[in-house]
Amino acid sequence: MGTTLAVARREFRSFFNSPVAYIVLGGFLLTAGWLYFSTLFVAGQASLRGFFGVAPVLFVVFAPAVTMRLIAEERKSGTLELLLTMPLNDWQVVTGKFLAALGMVGVGLLLTLPYPLSVAALTAPGASFDWGPVVMGYVGLLLLASSFLAIGLWASALSRNQIVGFIIGLVLCFAFYFVDKFAVVLPQTLSAVLQYLSVDYHFDNIARGVLDSRDVLFYVTLTVVGLALTTRTLSNVRQ
């Protein structure tokens, strides 16, 4: 575990030693801020519905942007081969990089906390602000982000070019977000399967304020599968 955390710290520091972190975080916060303030000032509602409603779409782009260079750039520069010659298991490298990416997402979400705090401050006197859906919304975003990051990490491992890794990750994340939109035109059995495979469907359930074990299991399973595929790809690179 100590080795994994060492890899995570190394990768997390490298994010902020390059412009990537600031560009990605800046783009995320600008878009999230626009969604929040457009609801607040244009619609005249102190609500986080706009933010949580479109946040999964933001992560379709944000997650692959965070992970695109983690393995692809190291493969291109040759530093991955050097890393793999060290006394590290493939899963330690993958888990460390995943934790660093999750930490990056955590920083992004942490910087959005003024949104719910301002909504709570604008709540009418005498009315109580319900923090339950807000807390569950952030939990849901972390779970959704973890699954997208695992997918994006695998996409990064498939190529030496980080742009190609970004595109592959974007397509895969978009597929898992959009898959249930076809459910309405398909037979009920197949429709239920596609709905279950949708990350947006499970996020909607959590964002209502109810943490169902089935939704958590879906995200954990998708994350583990993504990390397992990344580990397998790294094993092939080592050989």
Short mmCIF file of N, CA and C in Angstrom, two decimals, residues 19-33 62 104 108 111 115:
data_model
loop_
_atom_site.label_atom_id
_atom_site.label_comp_id
_atom_site.label_asym_id
_atom_site.label_seq_id
_atom_site.Cartn_x
_atom_site.Cartn_y
_atom_site.Cartn_z
N PRO A 19 0.88 22.55 -17.06
CA PRO A 19 -0.34 23.35 -17.24
C PRO A 19 -1.62 22.51 -17.31
N VAL A 20 -1.46 21.19 -17.45
CA VAL A 20 -2.63 20.33 -17.67
C VAL A 20 -3.67 20.50 -16.56
N ALA A 21 -3.22 20.43 -15.31
CA ALA A 21 -4.15 20.51 -14.18
C ALA A 21 -4.93 21.81 -14.20
N TYR A 22 -4.23 22.90 -14.46
CA TYR A 22 -4.87 24.21 -14.40
C TYR A 22 -5.84 24.42 -15.57
N ILE A 23 -5.48 23.88 -16.74
CA ILE A 23 -6.37 24.00 -17.91
C ILE A 23 -7.63 23.17 -17.70
N VAL A 24 -7.44 21.90 -17.27
CA VAL A 24 -8.58 21.01 -17.08
C VAL A 24 -9.48 21.50 -15.95
N LEU A 25 -8.88 21.85 -14.81
CA LEU A 25 -9.66 22.34 -13.68
C LEU A 25 -10.36 23.66 -14.03
N GLY A 26 -9.64 24.53 -14.73
CA GLY A 26 -10.23 25.80 -15.13
C GLY A 26 -11.44 25.61 -16.04
N GLY A 27 -11.29 24.72 -17.03
CA GLY A 27 -12.42 24.44 -17.92
C GLY A 27 -13.60 23.84 -17.19
N PHE A 28 -13.31 22.92 -16.27
CA PHE A 28 -14.38 22.30 -15.49
C PHE A 28 -15.11 23.32 -14.63
N LEU A 29 -14.35 24.16 -13.93
CA LEU A 29 -14.97 25.14 -13.02
C LEU A 29 -15.73 26.22 -13.78
N LEU A 30 -15.22 26.64 -14.92
CA LEU A 30 -15.93 27.64 -15.72
C LEU A 30 -17.28 27.10 -16.19
N THR A 31 -17.27 25.86 -16.68
CA THR A 31 -18.52 25.26 -17.16
C THR A 31 -19.49 25.01 -16.01
N ALA A 32 -18.97 24.44 -14.91
CA ALA A 32 -19.83 24.18 -13.75
C ALA A 32 -20.38 25.48 -13.18
N GLY A 33 -19.53 26.52 -13.14
CA GLY A 33 -19.98 27.81 -12.63
C GLY A 33 -21.06 28.42 -13.51
N PHE A 62 -14.23 15.56 -18.76
CA PHE A 62 -13.25 15.87 -17.71
C PHE A 62 -12.41 14.66 -17.34
N MET A 104 -7.30 14.42 -8.16
CA MET A 104 -7.48 15.59 -9.03
C MET A 104 -8.96 15.94 -9.16
N GLY A 108 -11.26 19.29 -7.90
CA GLY A 108 -12.25 19.99 -8.71
C GLY A 108 -13.59 20.10 -8.01
N LEU A 111 -13.62 22.54 -5.06
CA LEU A 111 -13.69 23.95 -5.46
C LEU A 111 -15.12 24.37 -5.85
N TYR A 115 -20.88 26.57 -4.14
CA TYR A 115 -22.22 26.56 -4.75
C TYR A 115 -23.29 26.14 -3.74
#
